[in-house]
Amino acid sequence: KAARERREILVEYAAGEVIRNQIPGTRELLTALFAPLTLGTRVLGVISIQSAAPHAYGDHERLIFRNICAYSAIALANASHYQLLSVSHKELVAAQEELERLANFDALTGLCNRRLLDRTAKAEIGGATRSGLPLYVLMIDIDHFKRVNDSYGHSAGDTALKTLGMLLVENLRPRDTVARYGGEEIVALLPETEEKTALAIAERLRQTVASQNIEHGGIHFGLTVSIGVSRWHASEPTIDAAFARADEALYLVKNCGRNAVMFSGDGNS
């Protein structure tokens, strides 16, 4: 009633009077005071105090009670606003994280996209420059990818790309970066890696992919990849020349029958 009518209500009972709303087993109450907690046009709740003494709340007590009601309403409103702000902040953070993910990762494979690859490559070049340790590039391309799309459909081609991305992530080191470079080409950056190790990693990846049986919609098919390998040189300001050499090596693999690894150290293969 206090909330509905938005007013303070004082209830006083006579000693021994039967109170129908009294909870059995609780202490007898002779005075009860109720008031709505309001802020502007909003009713946030109701606050009540009770006493076992008759006529417990005079003008002085009721003035204190009204001040308590006013402060309580403000506290409740602030808590409610804080909760809403907290929820809004969490939603904003989640939205920002999703935007960051969409901006930096390929939607199909979940691998880094070109934007993140370029940024990571700059950081890796900086690290290699400071440490003097080698940085290698793998350019990986699915053999006869068009044939997969033509034979089994583009959704099967998507499955092939996702499977390749998963295999590369699983078989490379946590420090390595794997990115979708474009179409069916995928690039891997191998920091702090010697030539022998880089070539061994590339060959292991090639064999792993070749042994994989891919299932899509009840159809099973296999894949092979061609891999070009190159090293970034300390005299080069960007990774672009290393990408170009890896791409040249990849082109040579394609011309020599595919499903192989080839290294290009200086652009001459």
PDB file of C-alpha atoms in Angstrom:
ATOM      1  CA  LYS A   1       0.000   0.000   0.000  1.00  0.00           C
ATOM      2  CA  ALA A   2       2.851   2.375   0.827  1.00  0.00           C
ATOM      3  CA  ALA A   3       4.373   1.700  -2.582  1.00  0.00           C
ATOM      4  CA  ARG A   4       1.095   1.843  -4.477  1.00  0.00           C
ATOM      5  CA  GLU A   5      -0.056   5.075  -2.826  1.00  0.00           C
ATOM      6  CA  ARG A   6       3.470   6.498  -2.543  1.00  0.00           C
ATOM      7  CA  ARG A   7       3.013   7.667   1.010  1.00  0.00           C
ATOM      8  CA  GLU A   8       4.212   7.020   4.529  1.00  0.00           C
ATOM      9  CA  ILE A   9       1.908   4.796   6.612  1.00  0.00           C
ATOM     10  CA  LEU A  10       1.947   4.483  10.406  1.00  0.00           C
ATOM     11  CA  VAL A  11       0.179   1.477  11.911  1.00  0.00           C
ATOM     12  CA  GLU A  12      -0.448   1.234  15.671  1.00  0.00           C
ATOM     13  CA  TYR A  13      -2.016  -1.748  17.430  1.00  0.00           C
ATOM     14  CA  ALA A  14      -3.549  -2.063  20.861  1.00  0.00           C
ATOM     15  CA  ALA A  15      -1.874  -4.416  23.328  1.00  0.00           C
ATOM     16  CA  GLY A  16      -3.313  -7.912  22.898  1.00  0.00           C
ATOM     17  CA  GLU A  17      -4.893  -7.070  19.548  1.00  0.00           C
ATOM     18  CA  VAL A  18      -4.850  -9.968  17.082  1.00  0.00           C
ATOM     19  CA  ILE A  19      -2.749  -9.018  14.072  1.00  0.00           C
ATOM     20  CA  ARG A  20      -3.759 -11.192  11.142  1.00  0.00           C
ATOM     21  CA  ASN A  21      -0.567 -10.500   9.188  1.00  0.00           C
ATOM     22  CA  GLN A  22       1.804 -11.301  12.029  1.00  0.00           C
ATOM     23  CA  ILE A  23       4.086 -14.257  11.283  1.00  0.00           C
ATOM     24  CA  PRO A  24       3.454 -17.031  13.851  1.00  0.00           C
ATOM     25  CA  GLY A  25       6.227 -17.324  16.414  1.00  0.00           C
ATOM     26  CA  THR A  26       7.492 -13.800  15.914  1.00  0.00           C
ATOM     27  CA  ARG A  27       7.492 -11.101  18.521  1.00  0.00           C
ATOM     28  CA  GLU A  28       4.289  -9.066  18.985  1.00  0.00           C
ATOM     29  CA  LEU A  29       4.475  -5.649  17.316  1.00  0.00           C
ATOM     30  CA  LEU A  30       2.513  -2.632  18.496  1.00  0.00           C
ATOM     31  CA  THR A  31       3.907   0.019  16.112  1.00  0.00           C
ATOM     32  CA  ALA A  32       4.934  -0.253  12.440  1.00  0.00           C
ATOM     33  CA  LEU A  33       6.057   2.468  10.060  1.00  0.00           C
ATOM     34  CA  PHE A  34       6.221   2.027   6.271  1.00  0.00           C
ATOM     35  CA  ALA A  35       7.417   4.391   3.536  1.00  0.00           C
ATOM     36  CA  PRO A  36       8.177   4.086  -0.187  1.00  0.00           C
ATOM     37  CA  LEU A  37      11.733   4.586  -1.398  1.00  0.00           C
ATOM     38  CA  THR A  38      11.254   7.086  -4.207  1.00  0.00           C
ATOM     39  CA  LEU A  39      13.624   8.937  -6.482  1.00  0.00           C
ATOM     40  CA  GLY A  40      11.879  11.331  -8.811  1.00  0.00           C
ATOM     41  CA  THR A  41       9.011   9.388 -10.343  1.00  0.00           C
ATOM     42  CA  ARG A  42      10.567   6.003  -9.595  1.00  0.00           C
ATOM     43  CA  VAL A  43       9.547   3.756  -6.690  1.00  0.00           C
ATOM     44  CA  LEU A  44      12.581   1.630  -5.817  1.00  0.00           C
ATOM     45  CA  GLY A  45      11.105  -0.280  -2.912  1.00  0.00           C
ATOM     46  CA  VAL A  46       9.619   0.068   0.549  1.00  0.00           C
ATOM     47  CA  ILE A  47      11.330   0.368   3.904  1.00  0.00           C
ATOM     48  CA  SER A  48       9.686  -0.521   7.227  1.00  0.00           C
ATOM     49  CA  ILE A  49      10.577  -0.339  10.898  1.00  0.00           C
ATOM     50  CA  GLN A  50       8.626  -1.967  13.729  1.00  0.00           C
ATOM     51  CA  SER A  51       8.575  -1.763  17.509  1.00  0.00           C
ATOM     52  CA  ALA A  52       7.119  -3.795  20.331  1.00  0.00           C
ATOM     53  CA  ALA A  53       6.448  -0.540  22.202  1.00  0.00           C
ATOM     54  CA  PRO A  54       3.150   1.346  21.762  1.00  0.00           C
ATOM     55  CA  HIS A  55       3.262   4.743  20.030  1.00  0.00           C
ATOM     56  CA  ALA A  56       6.971   4.236  19.351  1.00  0.00           C
ATOM     57  CA  TYR A  57       7.367   6.714  16.517  1.00  0.00           C
ATOM     58  CA  GLY A  58       6.642  10.362  17.146  1.00  0.00           C
ATOM     59  CA  ASP A  59       7.457  13.390  14.997  1.00  0.00           C
ATOM     60  CA  HIS A  60      11.187  13.254  15.778  1.00  0.00           C
ATOM     61  CA  GLU A  61      11.529   9.549  14.959  1.00  0.00           C
ATOM     62  CA  ARG A  62       9.505   9.923  11.776  1.00  0.00           C
ATOM     63  CA  LEU A  63      11.718  12.795  10.614  1.00  0.00           C
ATOM     64  CA  ILE A  64      14.805  10.597  11.113  1.00  0.00           C
ATOM     65  CA  PHE A  65      12.977   7.784   9.301  1.00  0.00           C
ATOM     66  CA  ARG A  66      12.278  10.041   6.301  1.00  0.00           C
ATOM     67  CA  ASN A  67      15.962  10.985   6.104  1.00  0.00           C
ATOM     68  CA  ILE A  68      16.862   7.284   6.188  1.00  0.00           C
ATOM     69  CA  CYS A  69      14.360   6.678   3.372  1.00  0.00           C
ATOM     70  CA  ALA A  70      15.861   9.477   1.262  1.00  0.00           C
ATOM     71  CA  TYR A  71      19.451   8.259   1.689  1.00  0.00           C
ATOM     72  CA  SER A  72      18.405   4.647   1.089  1.00  0.00           C
ATOM     73  CA  ALA A  73      16.640   5.584  -2.150  1.00  0.00           C
ATOM     74  CA  ILE A  74      19.766   7.372  -3.394  1.00  0.00           C
ATOM     75  CA  ALA A  75      21.976   4.423  -2.404  1.00  0.00           C
ATOM     76  CA  LEU A  76      19.686   1.957  -4.201  1.00  0.00           C
ATOM     77  CA  ALA A  77      19.582   4.126  -7.312  1.00  0.00           C
ATOM     78  CA  ASN A  78      23.365   4.451  -7.331  1.00  0.00           C
ATOM     79  CA  ALA A  79      23.763   0.692  -6.922  1.00  0.00           C
ATOM     80  CA  SER A  80      21.325   0.112  -9.770  1.00  0.00           C
ATOM     81  CA  HIS A  81      23.152   2.586 -12.013  1.00  0.00           C
ATOM     82  CA  TYR A  82      26.499   1.025 -11.145  1.00  0.00           C
ATOM     83  CA  GLN A  83      25.163  -2.415 -12.028  1.00  0.00           C
ATOM     84  CA  LEU A  84      23.871  -1.137 -15.368  1.00  0.00           C
ATOM     85  CA  LEU A  85      27.184   0.587 -16.055  1.00  0.00           C
ATOM     86  CA  SER A  86      29.049  -2.585 -15.137  1.00  0.00           C
ATOM     87  CA  VAL A  87      26.931  -4.641 -17.523  1.00  0.00           C
ATOM     88  CA  SER A  88      27.304  -2.007 -20.241  1.00  0.00           C
ATOM     89  CA  HIS A  89      31.065  -1.942 -19.710  1.00  0.00           C
ATOM     90  CA  LYS A  90      31.301  -5.716 -20.000  1.00  0.00           C
ATOM     91  CA  GLU A  91      29.215  -5.650 -23.166  1.00  0.00           C
ATOM     92  CA  LEU A  92      31.415  -2.876 -24.555  1.00  0.00           C
ATOM     93  CA  VAL A  93      34.596  -4.822 -23.760  1.00  0.00           C
ATOM     94  CA  ALA A  94      33.140  -7.948 -25.375  1.00  0.00           C
ATOM     95  CA  ALA A  95      32.170  -5.960 -28.469  1.00  0.00           C
ATOM     96  CA  GLN A  96      35.634  -4.415 -28.675  1.00  0.00           C
ATOM     97  CA  GLU A  97      37.253  -7.842 -28.356  1.00  0.00           C
ATOM     98  CA  GLU A  98      35.023  -9.194 -31.120  1.00  0.00           C
ATOM     99  CA  LEU A  99      35.871  -6.248 -33.361  1.00  0.00           C
ATOM    100  CA  GLU A 100      39.557  -6.806 -32.653  1.00  0.00           C
ATOM    101  CA  ARG A 101      39.195 -10.482 -33.512  1.00  0.00           C
ATOM    102  CA  LEU A 102      37.374  -9.703 -36.751  1.00  0.00           C
ATOM    103  CA  ALA A 103      40.001  -7.109 -37.646  1.00  0.00           C
ATOM    104  CA  ASN A 104      42.961  -9.419 -37.047  1.00  0.00           C
ATOM    105  CA  PHE A 105      41.849 -12.949 -37.827  1.00  0.00           C
ATOM    106  CA  ASP A 106      40.577 -14.718 -40.909  1.00  0.00           C
ATOM    107  CA  ALA A 107      36.901 -15.569 -40.493  1.00  0.00           C
ATOM    108  CA  LEU A 108      37.141 -18.963 -42.229  1.00  0.00           C
ATOM    109  CA  THR A 109      40.317 -20.500 -40.821  1.00  0.00           C
ATOM    110  CA  GLY A 110      40.734 -18.557 -37.579  1.00  0.00           C
ATOM    111  CA  LEU A 111      44.337 -17.829 -38.592  1.00  0.00           C
ATOM    112  CA  CYS A 112      45.943 -14.387 -38.536  1.00  0.00           C
ATOM    113  CA  ASN A 113      44.966 -12.239 -41.494  1.00  0.00           C
ATOM    114  CA  ARG A 114      47.261 -10.061 -43.609  1.00  0.00           C
ATOM    115  CA  ARG A 115      46.780  -7.081 -41.292  1.00  0.00           C
ATOM    116  CA  LEU A 116      47.977  -8.956 -38.221  1.00  0.00           C
ATOM    117  CA  LEU A 117      50.667 -10.763 -40.238  1.00  0.00           C
ATOM    118  CA  ASP A 118      52.179  -7.455 -41.337  1.00  0.00           C
ATOM    119  CA  ARG A 119      52.189  -6.142 -37.774  1.00  0.00           C
ATOM    120  CA  THR A 120      53.665  -9.373 -36.411  1.00  0.00           C
ATOM    121  CA  ALA A 121      56.314  -9.473 -39.136  1.00  0.00           C
ATOM    122  CA  LYS A 122      57.486  -5.980 -38.159  1.00  0.00           C
ATOM    123  CA  ALA A 123      57.777  -7.090 -34.542  1.00  0.00           C
ATOM    124  CA  GLU A 124      59.650 -10.268 -35.520  1.00  0.00           C
ATOM    125  CA  ILE A 125      62.070  -8.263 -37.678  1.00  0.00           C
ATOM    126  CA  GLY A 126      62.721  -6.000 -34.712  1.00  0.00           C
ATOM    127  CA  GLY A 127      63.373  -9.017 -32.497  1.00  0.00           C
ATOM    128  CA  ALA A 128      65.630 -10.679 -35.059  1.00  0.00           C
ATOM    129  CA  THR A 129      67.571  -7.439 -35.518  1.00  0.00           C
ATOM    130  CA  ARG A 130      68.213  -7.147 -31.787  1.00  0.00           C
ATOM    131  CA  SER A 131      69.027 -10.824 -31.211  1.00  0.00           C
ATOM    132  CA  GLY A 132      70.854 -11.530 -34.468  1.00  0.00           C
ATOM    133  CA  LEU A 133      68.928 -14.818 -34.733  1.00  0.00           C
ATOM    134  CA  PRO A 134      67.482 -15.981 -38.078  1.00  0.00           C
ATOM    135  CA  LEU A 135      63.887 -15.473 -39.185  1.00  0.00           C
ATOM    136  CA  TYR A 136      62.437 -17.846 -41.780  1.00  0.00           C
ATOM    137  CA  VAL A 137      59.304 -17.714 -43.920  1.00  0.00           C
ATOM    138  CA  LEU A 138      57.215 -20.632 -45.184  1.00  0.00           C
ATOM    139  CA  MET A 139      54.845 -20.002 -48.096  1.00  0.00           C
ATOM    140  CA  ILE A 140      52.367 -22.893 -48.197  1.00  0.00           C
ATOM    141  CA  ASP A 141      49.906 -23.548 -51.005  1.00  0.00           C
ATOM    142  CA  ILE A 142      47.324 -26.333 -51.447  1.00  0.00           C
ATOM    143  CA  ASP A 143      48.017 -28.322 -54.594  1.00  0.00           C
ATOM    144  CA  HIS A 144      45.220 -28.416 -57.167  1.00  0.00           C
ATOM    145  CA  PHE A 145      42.879 -26.486 -54.906  1.00  0.00           C
ATOM    146  CA  LYS A 146      40.635 -25.608 -57.833  1.00  0.00           C
ATOM    147  CA  ARG A 147      40.208 -29.315 -58.468  1.00  0.00           C
ATOM    148  CA  VAL A 148      38.925 -29.760 -54.887  1.00  0.00           C
ATOM    149  CA  ASN A 149      36.347 -26.996 -55.400  1.00  0.00           C
ATOM    150  CA  ASP A 150      35.298 -28.305 -58.803  1.00  0.00           C
ATOM    151  CA  SER A 151      35.053 -31.943 -57.682  1.00  0.00           C
ATOM    152  CA  TYR A 152      33.483 -31.608 -54.235  1.00  0.00           C
ATOM    153  CA  GLY A 153      32.131 -28.054 -54.041  1.00  0.00           C
ATOM    154  CA  HIS A 154      33.339 -24.825 -52.497  1.00  0.00           C
ATOM    155  CA  SER A 155      32.212 -25.866 -49.013  1.00  0.00           C
ATOM    156  CA  ALA A 156      34.608 -28.814 -49.274  1.00  0.00           C
ATOM    157  CA  GLY A 157      37.315 -26.344 -50.253  1.00  0.00           C
ATOM    158  CA  ASP A 158      36.502 -24.350 -47.118  1.00  0.00           C
ATOM    159  CA  THR A 159      36.835 -27.530 -45.073  1.00  0.00           C
ATOM    160  CA  ALA A 160      40.208 -28.191 -46.699  1.00  0.00           C
ATOM    161  CA  LEU A 161      41.438 -24.696 -45.806  1.00  0.00           C
ATOM    162  CA  LYS A 162      40.213 -24.969 -42.218  1.00  0.00           C
ATOM    163  CA  THR A 163      41.812 -28.402 -41.861  1.00  0.00           C
ATOM    164  CA  LEU A 164      45.125 -27.137 -43.238  1.00  0.00           C
ATOM    165  CA  GLY A 165      45.066 -24.186 -40.862  1.00  0.00           C
ATOM    166  CA  MET A 166      44.394 -26.477 -37.904  1.00  0.00           C
ATOM    167  CA  LEU A 167      47.202 -28.871 -38.900  1.00  0.00           C
ATOM    168  CA  LEU A 168      49.695 -26.025 -39.229  1.00  0.00           C
ATOM    169  CA  VAL A 169      48.817 -24.568 -35.831  1.00  0.00           C
ATOM    170  CA  GLU A 170      49.028 -28.005 -34.210  1.00  0.00           C
ATOM    171  CA  ASN A 171      52.388 -28.841 -35.782  1.00  0.00           C
ATOM    172  CA  LEU A 172      54.188 -25.526 -35.423  1.00  0.00           C
ATOM    173  CA  ARG A 173      55.644 -24.054 -32.264  1.00  0.00           C
ATOM    174  CA  PRO A 174      53.667 -21.651 -30.059  1.00  0.00           C
ATOM    175  CA  ARG A 175      56.161 -18.908 -30.960  1.00  0.00           C
ATOM    176  CA  ASP A 176      55.524 -19.289 -34.705  1.00  0.00           C
ATOM    177  CA  THR A 177      52.916 -17.209 -36.543  1.00  0.00           C
ATOM    178  CA  VAL A 178      50.497 -18.746 -39.046  1.00  0.00           C
ATOM    179  CA  ALA A 179      48.453 -16.464 -41.301  1.00  0.00           C
ATOM    180  CA  ARG A 180      46.173 -16.776 -44.291  1.00  0.00           C
ATOM    181  CA  TYR A 181      48.024 -14.885 -47.001  1.00  0.00           C
ATOM    182  CA  GLY A 182      45.378 -15.024 -49.692  1.00  0.00           C
ATOM    183  CA  GLY A 183      43.197 -17.618 -51.394  1.00  0.00           C
ATOM    184  CA  GLU A 184      44.634 -21.034 -50.540  1.00  0.00           C
ATOM    185  CA  GLU A 185      48.078 -19.645 -49.590  1.00  0.00           C
ATOM    186  CA  ILE A 186      49.170 -19.664 -45.970  1.00  0.00           C
ATOM    187  CA  VAL A 187      52.326 -18.074 -44.538  1.00  0.00           C
ATOM    188  CA  ALA A 188      54.235 -19.142 -41.452  1.00  0.00           C
ATOM    189  CA  LEU A 189      56.897 -17.054 -39.716  1.00  0.00           C
ATOM    190  CA  LEU A 190      59.565 -19.070 -37.892  1.00  0.00           C
ATOM    191  CA  PRO A 191      61.656 -16.834 -35.610  1.00  0.00           C
ATOM    192  CA  GLU A 192      64.930 -17.948 -34.002  1.00  0.00           C
ATOM    193  CA  THR A 193      65.218 -20.854 -36.435  1.00  0.00           C
ATOM    194  CA  GLU A 194      68.206 -22.210 -38.342  1.00  0.00           C
ATOM    195  CA  GLU A 195      67.944 -23.211 -42.004  1.00  0.00           C
ATOM    196  CA  LYS A 196      68.161 -26.936 -41.283  1.00  0.00           C
ATOM    197  CA  THR A 197      65.361 -26.680 -38.718  1.00  0.00           C
ATOM    198  CA  ALA A 198      63.154 -24.552 -40.966  1.00  0.00           C
ATOM    199  CA  LEU A 199      63.450 -27.058 -43.816  1.00  0.00           C
ATOM    200  CA  ALA A 200      62.790 -29.967 -41.444  1.00  0.00           C
ATOM    201  CA  ILE A 201      59.662 -28.216 -40.125  1.00  0.00           C
ATOM    202  CA  ALA A 202      58.448 -27.577 -43.679  1.00  0.00           C
ATOM    203  CA  GLU A 203      58.988 -31.204 -44.670  1.00  0.00           C
ATOM    204  CA  ARG A 204      57.197 -32.451 -41.559  1.00  0.00           C
ATOM    205  CA  LEU A 205      54.248 -30.215 -42.359  1.00  0.00           C
ATOM    206  CA  ARG A 206      54.158 -31.457 -45.954  1.00  0.00           C
ATOM    207  CA  GLN A 207      54.113 -35.086 -44.812  1.00  0.00           C
ATOM    208  CA  THR A 208      51.476 -34.420 -42.139  1.00  0.00           C
ATOM    209  CA  VAL A 209      49.121 -32.821 -44.646  1.00  0.00           C
ATOM    210  CA  ALA A 210      49.686 -35.580 -47.204  1.00  0.00           C
ATOM    211  CA  SER A 211      48.732 -38.223 -44.638  1.00  0.00           C
ATOM    212  CA  GLN A 212      45.518 -36.459 -43.633  1.00  0.00           C
ATOM    213  CA  ASN A 213      42.146 -37.895 -44.663  1.00  0.00           C
ATOM    214  CA  ILE A 214      39.620 -35.062 -44.943  1.00  0.00           C
ATOM    215  CA  GLU A 215      35.908 -35.777 -44.535  1.00  0.00           C
ATOM    216  CA  HIS A 216      33.212 -33.459 -45.796  1.00  0.00           C
ATOM    217  CA  GLY A 217      29.551 -34.369 -46.135  1.00  0.00           C
ATOM    218  CA  GLY A 218      30.329 -38.073 -46.296  1.00  0.00           C
ATOM    219  CA  ILE A 219      33.038 -37.536 -48.928  1.00  0.00           C
ATOM    220  CA  HIS A 220      36.659 -38.351 -48.129  1.00  0.00           C
ATOM    221  CA  PHE A 221      39.597 -36.818 -49.966  1.00  0.00           C
ATOM    222  CA  GLY A 222      43.257 -36.054 -49.445  1.00  0.00           C
ATOM    223  CA  LEU A 223      45.431 -32.985 -49.857  1.00  0.00           C
ATOM    224  CA  THR A 224      49.028 -32.187 -50.628  1.00  0.00           C
ATOM    225  CA  VAL A 225      50.837 -28.879 -50.273  1.00  0.00           C
ATOM    226  CA  SER A 226      53.790 -27.202 -51.899  1.00  0.00           C
ATOM    227  CA  ILE A 227      56.040 -25.142 -49.634  1.00  0.00           C
ATOM    228  CA  GLY A 228      58.532 -22.418 -50.451  1.00  0.00           C
ATOM    229  CA  VAL A 229      61.065 -21.489 -47.769  1.00  0.00           C
ATOM    230  CA  SER A 230      63.143 -18.319 -47.460  1.00  0.00           C
ATOM    231  CA  ARG A 231      65.166 -16.402 -44.908  1.00  0.00           C
ATOM    232  CA  TRP A 232      64.786 -12.750 -44.043  1.00  0.00           C
ATOM    233  CA  HIS A 233      68.111 -10.897 -44.301  1.00  0.00           C
ATOM    234  CA  ALA A 234      69.168  -8.273 -41.789  1.00  0.00           C
ATOM    235  CA  SER A 235      69.794  -5.752 -44.582  1.00  0.00           C
ATOM    236  CA  GLU A 236      66.105  -5.804 -45.549  1.00  0.00           C
ATOM    237  CA  PRO A 237      63.881  -3.169 -43.896  1.00  0.00           C
ATOM    238  CA  THR A 238      60.687  -5.213 -44.339  1.00  0.00           C
ATOM    239  CA  ILE A 239      59.610  -8.839 -44.706  1.00  0.00           C
ATOM    240  CA  ASP A 240      58.413  -8.295 -48.290  1.00  0.00           C
ATOM    241  CA  ALA A 241      61.575  -9.510 -50.016  1.00  0.00           C
ATOM    242  CA  ALA A 242      61.558 -12.705 -47.939  1.00  0.00           C
ATOM    243  CA  PHE A 243      57.912 -13.259 -48.887  1.00  0.00           C
ATOM    244  CA  ALA A 244      58.819 -12.764 -52.553  1.00  0.00           C
ATOM    245  CA  ARG A 245      61.677 -15.295 -52.351  1.00  0.00           C
ATOM    246  CA  ALA A 246      59.427 -17.830 -50.614  1.00  0.00           C
ATOM    247  CA  ASP A 247      56.838 -17.265 -53.316  1.00  0.00           C
ATOM    248  CA  GLU A 248      59.486 -17.835 -56.020  1.00  0.00           C
ATOM    249  CA  ALA A 249      60.501 -21.095 -54.354  1.00  0.00           C
ATOM    250  CA  LEU A 250      56.841 -22.094 -54.195  1.00  0.00           C
ATOM    251  CA  TYR A 251      56.458 -21.349 -57.900  1.00  0.00           C
ATOM    252  CA  LEU A 252      59.422 -23.627 -58.661  1.00  0.00           C
ATOM    253  CA  VAL A 253      57.854 -26.424 -56.585  1.00  0.00           C
ATOM    254  CA  LYS A 254      54.644 -26.069 -58.588  1.00  0.00           C
ATOM    255  CA  ASN A 255      56.589 -26.314 -61.859  1.00  0.00           C
ATOM    256  CA  CYS A 256      58.507 -29.358 -60.633  1.00  0.00           C
ATOM    257  CA  GLY A 257      55.422 -31.444 -59.817  1.00  0.00           C
ATOM    258  CA  ARG A 258      54.125 -30.073 -56.489  1.00  0.00           C
ATOM    259  CA  ASN A 259      53.977 -31.782 -53.066  1.00  0.00           C
ATOM    260  CA  ALA A 260      57.537 -30.798 -52.157  1.00  0.00           C
ATOM    261  CA  VAL A 261      59.628 -28.256 -50.238  1.00  0.00           C
ATOM    262  CA  MET A 262      62.085 -25.861 -51.842  1.00  0.00           C
ATOM    263  CA  PHE A 263      64.387 -23.232 -50.347  1.00  0.00           C
ATOM    264  CA  SER A 264      65.295 -19.856 -51.853  1.00  0.00           C
ATOM    265  CA  GLY A 265      68.141 -18.149 -50.047  1.00  0.00           C
ATOM    266  CA  ASP A 266      68.867 -15.142 -52.232  1.00  0.00           C
ATOM    267  CA  GLY A 267      66.236 -15.092 -54.933  1.00  0.00           C
ATOM    268  CA  ASN A 268      68.022 -17.580 -57.192  1.00  0.00           C
ATOM    269  CA  SER A 269      66.490 -20.697 -55.553  1.00  0.00           C
TER     270      SER A 269
END
